[in-house]
Short mmCIF file of C-alpha atoms and ligand atoms in Angstrom, two decimals:
data_model
loop_
_atom_site.label_atom_id
_atom_site.label_comp_id
_atom_site.label_asym_id
_atom_site.label_seq_id
_atom_site.Cartn_x
_atom_site.Cartn_y
_atom_site.Cartn_z
CA UNK A 358 0.00 0.00 0.00
CA UNK A 359 2.66 2.46 1.10
CA UNK A 360 4.65 1.49 -1.94
CA UNK A 361 1.68 2.19 -4.20
CA UNK A 362 1.17 5.63 -2.67
CA UNK A 363 4.82 6.45 -3.09
CA UNK A 364 4.70 5.34 -6.68
CA UNK A 365 1.61 7.49 -7.30
CA UNK A 366 3.37 10.46 -5.70
CA UNK A 367 6.38 9.82 -7.85
CA UNK A 368 4.21 9.87 -10.97
CA UNK A 369 2.55 13.12 -9.90
CA UNK A 370 5.92 14.70 -9.26
CA UNK A 371 7.20 13.51 -12.60
CA UNK A 372 4.25 14.96 -14.48
CA UNK A 373 4.41 18.34 -12.70
CA UNK A 374 8.12 18.67 -13.49
CA UNK A 375 7.30 17.85 -17.09
CA UNK A 376 4.66 20.55 -17.15
CA UNK A 377 6.92 23.16 -15.62
CA UNK A 378 9.70 22.39 -18.07
CA UNK A 379 7.31 22.56 -21.01
CA UNK A 380 5.75 25.87 -19.98
CA UNK A 381 9.06 27.57 -19.20
CA UNK A 382 10.39 26.40 -22.56
CA UNK A 383 7.32 27.98 -24.18
CA UNK A 384 7.88 31.19 -22.21
CA UNK A 385 11.54 31.26 -23.24
CA UNK A 386 10.47 30.81 -26.87
CA UNK A 387 8.03 33.72 -26.75
CA UNK A 388 10.39 36.00 -24.94
CA UNK A 389 13.16 35.18 -27.43
CA UNK A 390 10.80 36.23 -30.21
CA UNK A 391 9.86 39.37 -28.26
CA UNK A 392 13.52 40.24 -27.66
CA UNK A 393 14.28 39.83 -31.36
CA UNK A 394 11.35 42.08 -32.17
CA UNK A 395 12.53 44.75 -29.69
CA UNK A 396 16.08 44.64 -31.03
CA UNK A 397 14.95 44.91 -34.66
CA UNK A 398 12.58 47.79 -33.85
CA UNK A 399 15.20 49.63 -31.79
CA UNK A 400 17.61 49.59 -34.75
CA UNK A 401 15.35 52.17 -36.40
CA UNK A 402 15.69 54.61 -33.46
CA UNK A 403 18.41 57.24 -33.02
CA UNK A 404 19.72 55.67 -29.79
CA UNK A 405 19.38 51.90 -30.28
CA UNK A 406 21.52 50.89 -27.28
CA UNK A 407 19.40 52.89 -24.81
CA UNK A 408 16.27 51.66 -26.58
CA UNK A 409 17.19 47.99 -26.19
CA UNK A 410 18.45 48.26 -22.61
CA UNK A 411 15.43 50.20 -21.38
CA UNK A 412 12.80 48.04 -23.11
CA UNK A 413 14.09 44.46 -23.05
CA UNK A 414 12.90 44.02 -19.46
CA UNK A 415 9.32 44.43 -20.70
CA UNK A 416 9.58 41.78 -23.43
CA UNK A 417 6.84 39.65 -21.89
CA UNK A 418 4.24 42.40 -22.00
CA UNK A 419 5.43 43.80 -25.36
CA UNK A 420 5.58 40.46 -27.18
CA UNK A 421 5.68 41.48 -30.87
CA UNK A 422 3.15 44.30 -30.72
CA UNK A 423 4.36 47.62 -32.24
CA UNK A 424 1.65 49.41 -30.26
CA UNK A 425 2.72 47.98 -26.91
CA UNK A 426 6.36 48.69 -27.78
CA UNK A 427 5.58 52.38 -28.40
CA UNK A 428 3.41 52.57 -25.30
CA UNK A 429 6.09 50.97 -23.11
CA UNK A 430 8.75 53.35 -24.46
CA UNK A 431 6.51 56.26 -23.47
CA UNK A 432 5.82 54.79 -20.02
CA UNK A 433 9.54 54.31 -19.34
CA UNK A 434 10.17 57.89 -20.49
CA UNK A 435 7.42 59.42 -18.39
CA UNK A 436 8.87 57.71 -15.30
CA UNK A 437 12.24 59.17 -16.21
CA UNK A 438 10.65 62.62 -16.66
CA UNK A 439 9.02 62.35 -13.23
CA UNK A 440 12.32 61.52 -11.56
CA UNK A 441 14.02 64.38 -13.44
CA UNK A 442 11.33 66.72 -12.11
CA UNK A 443 12.00 65.54 -8.54
CA UNK A 444 15.74 65.99 -9.09
CA UNK A 445 15.42 69.55 -10.42
CA UNK A 446 12.92 70.43 -7.68
CA UNK A 447 15.48 69.47 -5.04
CA UNK A 448 18.00 71.88 -6.58
CA UNK A 449 15.66 74.76 -5.78
CA UNK A 450 16.41 74.16 -2.08
CA UNK A 451 20.12 74.91 -2.46
CA UNK A 452 21.31 77.84 -0.36
CA UNK A 453 23.05 80.79 -1.96
CA UNK A 454 21.53 80.50 -5.41
CA UNK A 455 21.52 83.65 -7.49
CA UNK A 456 18.25 85.11 -8.65
CA UNK A 457 18.73 84.07 -12.26
CA UNK A 458 19.62 80.54 -11.11
CA UNK A 459 16.45 80.27 -9.06
CA UNK A 460 14.51 81.43 -12.11
CA UNK A 461 16.25 78.91 -14.40
CA UNK A 462 15.39 76.11 -11.96
CA UNK A 463 11.76 77.24 -11.68
CA UNK A 464 11.41 77.42 -15.46
CA UNK A 465 12.98 74.01 -15.83
CA UNK A 466 10.61 72.43 -13.30
CA UNK A 467 7.69 73.84 -15.26
CA UNK A 468 9.10 72.59 -18.54
CA UNK A 469 9.78 69.09 -17.24
CA UNK A 470 6.32 69.12 -15.68
CA UNK A 471 4.91 69.90 -19.13
CA UNK A 472 6.99 67.05 -20.53
CA UNK A 473 5.37 64.66 -18.02
CA UNK A 474 1.95 65.98 -18.96
CA UNK A 475 2.51 65.68 -22.72
CA UNK A 476 3.98 62.19 -22.52
CA UNK A 477 1.02 61.10 -20.40
CA UNK A 478 -1.36 62.47 -23.05
CA UNK A 479 0.60 60.64 -25.71
CA UNK A 480 0.30 57.32 -23.82
CA UNK A 481 -3.46 57.85 -23.78
CA UNK A 482 -3.52 58.49 -27.54
CA UNK A 483 -1.43 55.41 -28.32
CA UNK A 484 -3.86 53.36 -26.23
CA UNK A 485 -6.75 54.87 -28.20
CA UNK A 486 -5.00 53.82 -31.45
CA UNK A 487 -5.34 50.25 -30.20
CA UNK A 488 -9.11 50.50 -29.82
CA UNK A 489 -9.71 52.77 -32.82
CA UNK A 490 -12.60 51.81 -35.06
CA UNK A 491 -11.40 52.34 -38.57
CA UNK A 492 -8.83 54.32 -40.45
CA UNK A 493 -9.96 57.85 -39.52
CA UNK A 494 -10.05 57.21 -35.77
CA UNK A 495 -6.67 55.52 -35.87
CA UNK A 496 -5.01 58.42 -37.69
CA UNK A 497 -6.69 61.01 -35.48
CA UNK A 498 -5.19 59.42 -32.33
CA UNK A 499 -1.90 58.65 -34.06
CA UNK A 500 -1.44 62.25 -35.12
CA UNK A 501 -2.22 63.42 -31.55
CA UNK A 502 0.34 60.98 -30.14
CA UNK A 503 2.99 62.24 -32.57
CA UNK A 504 2.19 65.86 -31.76
CA UNK A 505 2.30 65.40 -27.96
CA UNK A 506 5.56 63.46 -28.12
CA UNK A 507 7.27 66.05 -30.35
CA UNK A 508 6.06 68.78 -27.99
CA UNK A 509 7.48 66.85 -25.00
CA UNK A 510 10.84 66.69 -26.75
CA UNK A 511 10.85 70.45 -27.37
CA UNK A 512 10.04 71.11 -23.69
CA UNK A 513 12.90 69.06 -22.37
CA UNK A 514 15.34 70.80 -24.70
CA UNK A 515 14.13 74.24 -23.60
CA UNK A 516 15.05 73.41 -20.00
CA UNK A 517 18.52 72.42 -21.06
CA UNK A 518 19.01 75.70 -22.96
CA UNK A 519 17.82 77.77 -20.00
CA UNK A 520 20.34 76.06 -17.76
CA UNK A 521 23.17 76.64 -20.18
CA UNK A 522 22.54 80.35 -20.26
CA UNK A 523 21.62 81.14 -16.68
CA UNK A 524 23.28 78.65 -14.34
CA UNK A 525 26.90 79.37 -13.55
CA UNK A 526 27.70 76.49 -11.23
CA UNK A 527 29.23 73.84 -13.45
CA UNK A 528 28.20 70.87 -11.34
CA UNK A 529 24.52 71.80 -11.16
CA UNK A 530 24.47 72.65 -14.83
CA UNK A 531 26.13 69.42 -15.88
CA UNK A 532 24.02 67.13 -13.72
CA UNK A 533 20.78 68.65 -14.95
CA UNK A 534 21.89 68.72 -18.56
CA UNK A 535 22.98 65.07 -18.39
CA UNK A 536 19.57 64.01 -17.11
CA UNK A 537 17.72 66.15 -19.60
CA UNK A 538 19.87 64.80 -22.45
CA UNK A 539 18.99 61.28 -21.32
CA UNK A 540 15.32 62.20 -21.15
CA UNK A 541 15.48 63.70 -24.65
CA UNK A 542 17.04 60.50 -26.00
CA UNK A 543 14.29 58.39 -24.45
CA UNK A 544 11.62 60.72 -25.85
CA UNK A 545 13.21 60.73 -29.28
CA UNK A 546 13.27 56.92 -29.28
CA UNK A 547 9.64 56.77 -28.19
CA UNK A 548 8.72 59.06 -31.09
CA UNK A 549 10.59 56.81 -33.54
CA UNK A 550 8.73 53.77 -32.18
CA UNK A 551 5.38 55.59 -32.49
CA UNK A 552 6.23 56.36 -36.12
CA UNK A 553 7.20 52.73 -36.72
CA UNK A 554 3.86 51.65 -35.24
CA UNK A 555 2.08 54.08 -37.63
CA UNK A 556 3.92 52.61 -40.61
CA UNK A 557 2.73 49.11 -39.72
CA UNK A 558 -0.93 50.14 -39.65
C1 LIG B 42 2.30 70.51 -13.50
O1 LIG B 42 1.31 70.20 -14.47
C2 LIG B 42 0.01 70.02 -13.94
C3 LIG B 42 -0.91 69.56 -15.07
O2 LIG B 42 -0.70 70.27 -16.24
C4 LIG B 42 -0.44 71.31 -13.27
O3 LIG B 42 -1.72 71.15 -12.72
C5 LIG B 42 0.57 71.71 -12.19
O4 LIG B 42 0.22 72.95 -11.63
C6 LIG B 42 1.96 71.80 -12.76
N1 LIG B 42 2.94 72.03 -11.72
C7 LIG B 42 4.02 72.83 -11.88
C8 LIG B 42 4.97 72.88 -10.74
O5 LIG B 42 4.21 73.48 -12.88
C1 LIG B 43 19.10 57.17 -18.73
O1 LIG B 43 17.90 56.62 -19.22
C2 LIG B 43 17.74 55.24 -19.05
C3 LIG B 43 16.40 54.83 -19.63
O2 LIG B 43 16.27 55.24 -20.95
C4 LIG B 43 17.83 54.89 -17.58
O3 LIG B 43 17.73 53.49 -17.43
C5 LIG B 43 19.13 55.41 -17.01
O4 LIG B 43 19.17 55.17 -15.63
C6 LIG B 43 19.26 56.90 -17.25
N1 LIG B 43 20.54 57.41 -16.77
C7 LIG B 43 20.64 58.54 -16.07
C8 LIG B 43 22.03 58.94 -15.68
O5 LIG B 43 19.69 59.23 -15.77
#
């Protein structure tokens, strides 16, 4: 009796291991396809290395969907914009800032805030592209997404210019400009992926 139970247990164990192996092999297969898709799509962006490294971690949710790829690129970028906003906001607390420096920081916070807002609007539009009924609806939302993303890119660059002209402290200037440059690259990549999604429609 005990022997029979053990044998049954052994069989159960054997079949569950089989199942696990089979499903993880399937998952590995899909994610390999997704990774290939991300790499191929990122080649068409201006900063392919950043594109691949920031998006590969989302392969499972992106799969091979150009829409989800564009949406994920925007989501990653909006998170980056939010942390840039926090970073610049902290600079405003520095003691001994000159008046023009305080103003440059204030302007930059507003510009990065606008970037967050515009990228968020763009995410919404890309989502709407996915549920669009027909050609006209798709292109309406697509054109909005392209417009908001281009506007977000302009905003980020304006902050960088303001810092170059008005902030004298090299360290502050360089740390903000490095983050903004990174944010611009992410936004530029997201725009390229939105355009690639449009071309596949
Ligand atoms: C940031 O943007 C939101 C939405 O556009 C606005 O309500 C808020 O006042 C802005 N904050 C700053 C600091 O500009
Ligand atoms: C630059 O952006 C990427 C995402 O595109 C992020 O992973 C990385 O941490 C950023 N680097 C800096 C210095 O902000």
